[in-house]
Amino acid sequence: MRLLSILMPRERQFFTLFNDHASLVVQGAAALVEMLANYSDNGRRDAYITKIQGLETAADDITHQTVALMHNTFVTPFDRDQINKLIQRMDDILDLMQDTAESLTLYDVNILTAEVRHLANLVQLACGKVHDAVVQLSSMDNGKTILKICQEVDALESDADRVMRAAISRLFREEKDVRQLVKLKAVYELLELTTDKCQDVALVIEGVVLENG
């Protein structure tokens, strides 16, 4: 039995950083969903955007800490390239959630469709699964469970892709306002891309498990 958790204290810091970042990803997804649920309230909308921006900044700080730790640690818990990809791709998730929240205001989107909220819910589910996988990475005893979670992330990404394609198809059939069509299409694509990034994280985690299990 091989445990990644049996490490020097310095090496264990990696898992603390991973877990902290994954927690910020979950908080960001929750804030985005709540923002969309209260979208008609401009004051609350701005507050949610500010919250997401703060979470993204905190995540950037954790990413920098992780990279610095990686360069100053002789023995890392797993491959350095995988560590870098894991933290950077988690960071991509929050970057895209920030882009989505800000774009809604920058594009002056006043009316949301059901598909926007549906995609945001899929983002939240995928982010929750990413968190669930990350927090179990410290022990390869959890390998089977982690791989199952990664498969669930993949399924959610496929769902989001189908929802996005159907939503865009509907836009081109039914939306008469070209500006509204362009705005919503961009938002759909940002949300779907966020689930792509969740899938990217899952692929990195799968690699870690398969190589270290």
Tab-separated table of C-alpha atoms in Angstrom:
chain	number	residue	atom	x	y	z
A	1	MET	CA	0.000	0.000	0.000
A	2	ARG	CA	1.448	3.329	-1.037
A	3	LEU	CA	0.325	6.466	0.739
A	4	LEU	CA	1.072	9.916	-0.583
A	5	SER	CA	0.166	11.210	2.850
A	6	ILE	CA	3.273	9.668	4.452
A	7	LEU	CA	5.439	12.673	3.696
A	8	MET	CA	7.739	15.189	5.318
A	9	PRO	CA	5.805	18.161	6.816
A	10	ARG	CA	7.095	20.441	4.032
A	11	GLU	CA	5.704	18.093	1.392
A	12	ARG	CA	2.363	17.848	3.156
A	13	GLN	CA	1.940	21.574	2.585
A	14	PHE	CA	1.138	20.792	-1.045
A	15	PHE	CA	-2.075	19.026	-0.071
A	16	THR	CA	-3.098	21.882	2.203
A	17	LEU	CA	-2.625	24.307	-0.684
A	18	PHE	CA	-4.521	22.060	-3.112
A	19	ASN	CA	-7.407	21.729	-0.656
A	20	ASP	CA	-7.519	25.456	0.045
A	21	HIS	CA	-7.615	26.248	-3.657
A	22	ALA	CA	-10.328	23.664	-4.318
A	23	SER	CA	-12.383	25.234	-1.536
A	24	LEU	CA	-12.118	28.631	-3.230
A	25	VAL	CA	-13.280	27.061	-6.503
A	26	VAL	CA	-16.393	25.733	-4.750
A	27	GLN	CA	-17.061	29.111	-3.144
A	28	GLY	CA	-16.688	30.825	-6.510
A	29	ALA	CA	-19.180	28.492	-8.165
A	30	ALA	CA	-21.666	29.031	-5.340
A	31	ALA	CA	-21.308	32.809	-5.633
A	32	LEU	CA	-21.855	32.651	-9.405
A	33	VAL	CA	-25.025	30.567	-9.033
A	34	GLU	CA	-26.321	32.887	-6.303
A	35	MET	CA	-25.557	35.909	-8.457
A	36	LEU	CA	-27.626	34.485	-11.296
A	37	ALA	CA	-30.450	33.595	-8.918
A	38	ASN	CA	-30.564	37.237	-7.749
A	39	TYR	CA	-29.642	38.779	-11.077
A	40	SER	CA	-32.371	41.417	-11.115
A	41	ASP	CA	-30.925	42.989	-7.960
A	42	ASN	CA	-28.134	45.203	-9.320
A	43	GLY	CA	-26.653	45.895	-5.896
A	44	ARG	CA	-26.367	42.242	-4.998
A	45	ARG	CA	-25.090	41.446	-8.479
A	46	ASP	CA	-22.164	43.821	-7.985
A	47	ALA	CA	-21.497	42.382	-4.545
A	48	TYR	CA	-21.263	38.872	-5.980
A	49	ILE	CA	-18.877	40.046	-8.699
A	50	THR	CA	-16.678	41.627	-6.021
A	51	LYS	CA	-16.793	38.406	-4.021
A	52	ILE	CA	-15.767	36.294	-7.006
A	53	GLN	CA	-12.947	38.708	-7.792
A	54	GLY	CA	-11.714	38.363	-4.209
A	55	LEU	CA	-11.820	34.574	-4.411
A	56	GLU	CA	-9.891	34.646	-7.680
A	57	THR	CA	-7.220	36.866	-6.118
A	58	ALA	CA	-6.927	34.519	-3.141
A	59	ALA	CA	-6.634	31.562	-5.523
A	60	ASP	CA	-3.859	33.329	-7.444
A	61	ASP	CA	-1.967	33.731	-4.188
A	62	ILE	CA	-2.288	30.005	-3.439
A	63	THR	CA	-1.105	29.207	-6.962
A	64	HIS	CA	2.000	31.352	-6.457
A	65	GLN	CA	2.647	29.708	-3.077
A	66	THR	CA	2.371	26.261	-4.646
A	67	VAL	CA	4.791	27.086	-7.459
A	68	ALA	CA	7.259	28.584	-4.983
A	69	LEU	CA	7.000	25.524	-2.722
A	70	MET	CA	7.530	23.241	-5.685
A	71	HIS	CA	10.756	25.031	-6.600
A	72	ASN	CA	12.022	24.944	-3.013
A	73	THR	CA	11.190	21.335	-2.156
A	74	PHE	CA	13.602	18.543	-3.015
A	75	VAL	CA	11.052	15.701	-2.818
A	76	THR	CA	7.508	16.458	-4.008
A	77	PRO	CA	4.481	14.209	-3.394
A	78	PHE	CA	4.156	13.511	-7.116
A	79	ASP	CA	5.565	14.686	-10.434
A	80	ARG	CA	6.343	18.411	-10.559
A	81	ASP	CA	4.703	18.829	-13.939
A	82	GLN	CA	1.504	17.301	-12.549
A	83	ILE	CA	1.627	19.582	-9.519
A	84	ASN	CA	1.995	22.608	-11.771
A	85	LYS	CA	-0.807	21.500	-14.098
A	86	LEU	CA	-3.139	20.706	-11.196
A	87	ILE	CA	-2.827	24.088	-9.511
A	88	GLN	CA	-2.767	26.094	-12.748
A	89	ARG	CA	-5.841	24.373	-14.169
A	90	MET	CA	-7.753	24.822	-10.928
A	91	ASP	CA	-6.825	28.481	-11.198
A	92	ASP	CA	-8.227	28.528	-14.745
A	93	ILE	CA	-11.624	27.519	-13.338
A	94	LEU	CA	-11.840	30.565	-11.092
A	95	ASP	CA	-10.470	32.832	-13.817
A	96	LEU	CA	-13.324	31.778	-16.086
A	97	MET	CA	-15.950	32.204	-13.384
A	98	GLN	CA	-14.652	35.732	-12.866
A	99	ASP	CA	-14.738	36.320	-16.639
A	100	THR	CA	-18.335	35.090	-16.766
A	101	ALA	CA	-19.516	37.275	-13.892
A	102	GLU	CA	-17.790	40.373	-15.243
A	103	SER	CA	-18.915	39.738	-18.817
A	104	LEU	CA	-22.564	39.756	-17.809
A	105	THR	CA	-22.111	43.343	-16.661
A	106	LEU	CA	-19.694	44.416	-19.397
A	107	TYR	CA	-22.010	43.053	-22.082
A	108	ASP	CA	-24.995	44.662	-20.338
A	109	VAL	CA	-26.943	41.394	-20.261
A	110	ASN	CA	-30.270	42.298	-18.704
A	111	ILE	CA	-32.304	39.144	-19.267
A	112	LEU	CA	-31.006	35.682	-18.461
A	113	THR	CA	-32.210	32.501	-20.108
A	114	ALA	CA	-32.909	29.219	-18.362
A	115	GLU	CA	-29.876	27.793	-20.164
A	116	VAL	CA	-27.529	30.270	-18.472
A	117	ARG	CA	-28.700	29.100	-15.074
A	118	HIS	CA	-28.629	25.452	-16.157
A	119	LEU	CA	-25.021	25.763	-17.294
A	120	ALA	CA	-24.067	27.565	-14.078
A	121	ASN	CA	-25.595	24.726	-12.065
A	122	LEU	CA	-23.526	22.223	-14.035
A	123	VAL	CA	-20.438	24.333	-13.329
A	124	GLN	CA	-21.238	24.226	-9.625
A	125	LEU	CA	-21.703	20.460	-9.682
A	126	ALA	CA	-18.431	19.960	-11.572
A	127	CYS	CA	-16.560	22.230	-9.157
A	128	GLY	CA	-17.930	20.259	-6.234
A	129	LYS	CA	-16.666	17.043	-7.796
A	130	VAL	CA	-13.238	18.594	-8.405
A	131	HIS	CA	-13.101	19.518	-4.731
A	132	ASP	CA	-14.147	16.005	-3.705
A	133	ALA	CA	-11.347	14.488	-5.779
A	134	VAL	CA	-8.674	16.954	-4.676
A	135	VAL	CA	-9.266	16.497	-0.942
A	136	GLN	CA	-8.731	12.741	-1.291
A	137	LEU	CA	-5.456	13.020	-3.202
A	138	SER	CA	-3.307	12.745	-0.085
A	139	SER	CA	-3.919	8.984	0.042
A	140	MET	CA	-3.812	6.580	-2.858
A	141	ASP	CA	-6.044	4.303	-0.798
A	142	ASN	CA	-8.747	6.569	-2.223
A	143	GLY	CA	-7.702	5.803	-5.796
A	144	LYS	CA	-10.859	4.014	-6.923
A	145	THR	CA	-13.086	6.665	-5.404
A	146	ILE	CA	-11.058	9.449	-6.983
A	147	LEU	CA	-11.230	7.859	-10.426
A	148	LYS	CA	-15.000	7.479	-10.105
A	149	ILE	CA	-15.330	11.160	-9.224
A	150	CYS	CA	-13.212	12.076	-12.243
A	151	GLN	CA	-15.580	10.097	-14.455
A	152	GLU	CA	-18.469	12.065	-12.967
A	153	VAL	CA	-16.709	15.329	-13.842
A	154	ASP	CA	-16.333	14.064	-17.412
A	155	ALA	CA	-20.058	13.278	-17.567
A	156	LEU	CA	-20.943	16.763	-16.305
A	157	GLU	CA	-18.707	18.331	-18.949
A	158	SER	CA	-20.512	16.298	-21.624
A	159	ASP	CA	-23.867	17.468	-20.234
A	160	ALA	CA	-22.697	21.092	-20.349
A	161	ASP	CA	-21.543	20.700	-23.932
A	162	ARG	CA	-24.956	19.363	-24.956
A	163	VAL	CA	-26.777	22.147	-23.101
A	164	MET	CA	-24.564	24.796	-24.695
A	165	ARG	CA	-25.034	23.483	-28.233
A	166	ALA	CA	-28.796	23.256	-27.782
A	167	ALA	CA	-28.899	26.743	-26.255
A	168	ILE	CA	-26.925	28.286	-29.113
A	169	SER	CA	-29.091	26.497	-31.655
A	170	ARG	CA	-32.178	27.925	-29.972
A	171	LEU	CA	-30.654	31.413	-29.975
A	172	PHE	CA	-30.117	31.341	-33.718
A	173	ARG	CA	-33.646	30.076	-34.292
A	174	GLU	CA	-35.544	32.339	-31.923
A	175	GLU	CA	-33.544	35.412	-30.859
A	176	LYS	CA	-34.338	38.394	-33.094
A	177	ASP	CA	-31.997	40.852	-31.371
A	178	VAL	CA	-28.551	40.241	-32.834
A	179	ARG	CA	-26.808	41.985	-29.943
A	180	GLN	CA	-28.606	39.827	-27.387
A	181	LEU	CA	-27.718	36.738	-29.426
A	182	VAL	CA	-24.008	37.620	-29.440
A	183	LYS	CA	-23.990	38.412	-25.706
A	184	LEU	CA	-25.729	35.218	-24.628
A	185	LYS	CA	-23.673	33.051	-26.971
A	186	ALA	CA	-20.501	34.398	-25.338
A	187	VAL	CA	-21.856	33.692	-21.848
A	188	TYR	CA	-22.884	30.156	-22.812
A	189	GLU	CA	-19.411	29.500	-24.166
A	190	LEU	CA	-17.680	30.853	-21.051
A	191	LEU	CA	-19.770	28.631	-18.790
A	192	GLU	CA	-19.186	25.554	-20.918
A	193	LEU	CA	-15.465	26.316	-21.060
A	194	THR	CA	-15.453	26.397	-17.257
A	195	THR	CA	-16.666	22.795	-17.193
A	196	ASP	CA	-13.924	21.982	-19.722
A	197	LYS	CA	-11.391	23.275	-17.208
A	198	CYS	CA	-12.956	21.109	-14.505
A	199	GLN	CA	-12.464	18.170	-16.844
A	200	ASP	CA	-8.830	19.233	-17.373
A	201	VAL	CA	-8.276	19.095	-13.618
A	202	ALA	CA	-9.909	15.666	-13.471
A	203	LEU	CA	-7.560	14.412	-16.194
A	204	VAL	CA	-4.532	15.575	-14.224
A	205	ILE	CA	-5.853	13.881	-11.101
A	206	GLU	CA	-6.492	10.676	-13.021
A	207	GLY	CA	-2.870	10.725	-14.178
A	208	VAL	CA	-1.648	11.185	-10.611
A	209	VAL	CA	-3.709	8.261	-9.369
A	210	LEU	CA	-2.753	5.922	-12.191
A	211	GLU	CA	0.953	6.698	-11.859
A	212	ASN	CA	1.104	6.617	-8.067
A	213	GLY	CA	-1.546	4.077	-7.092
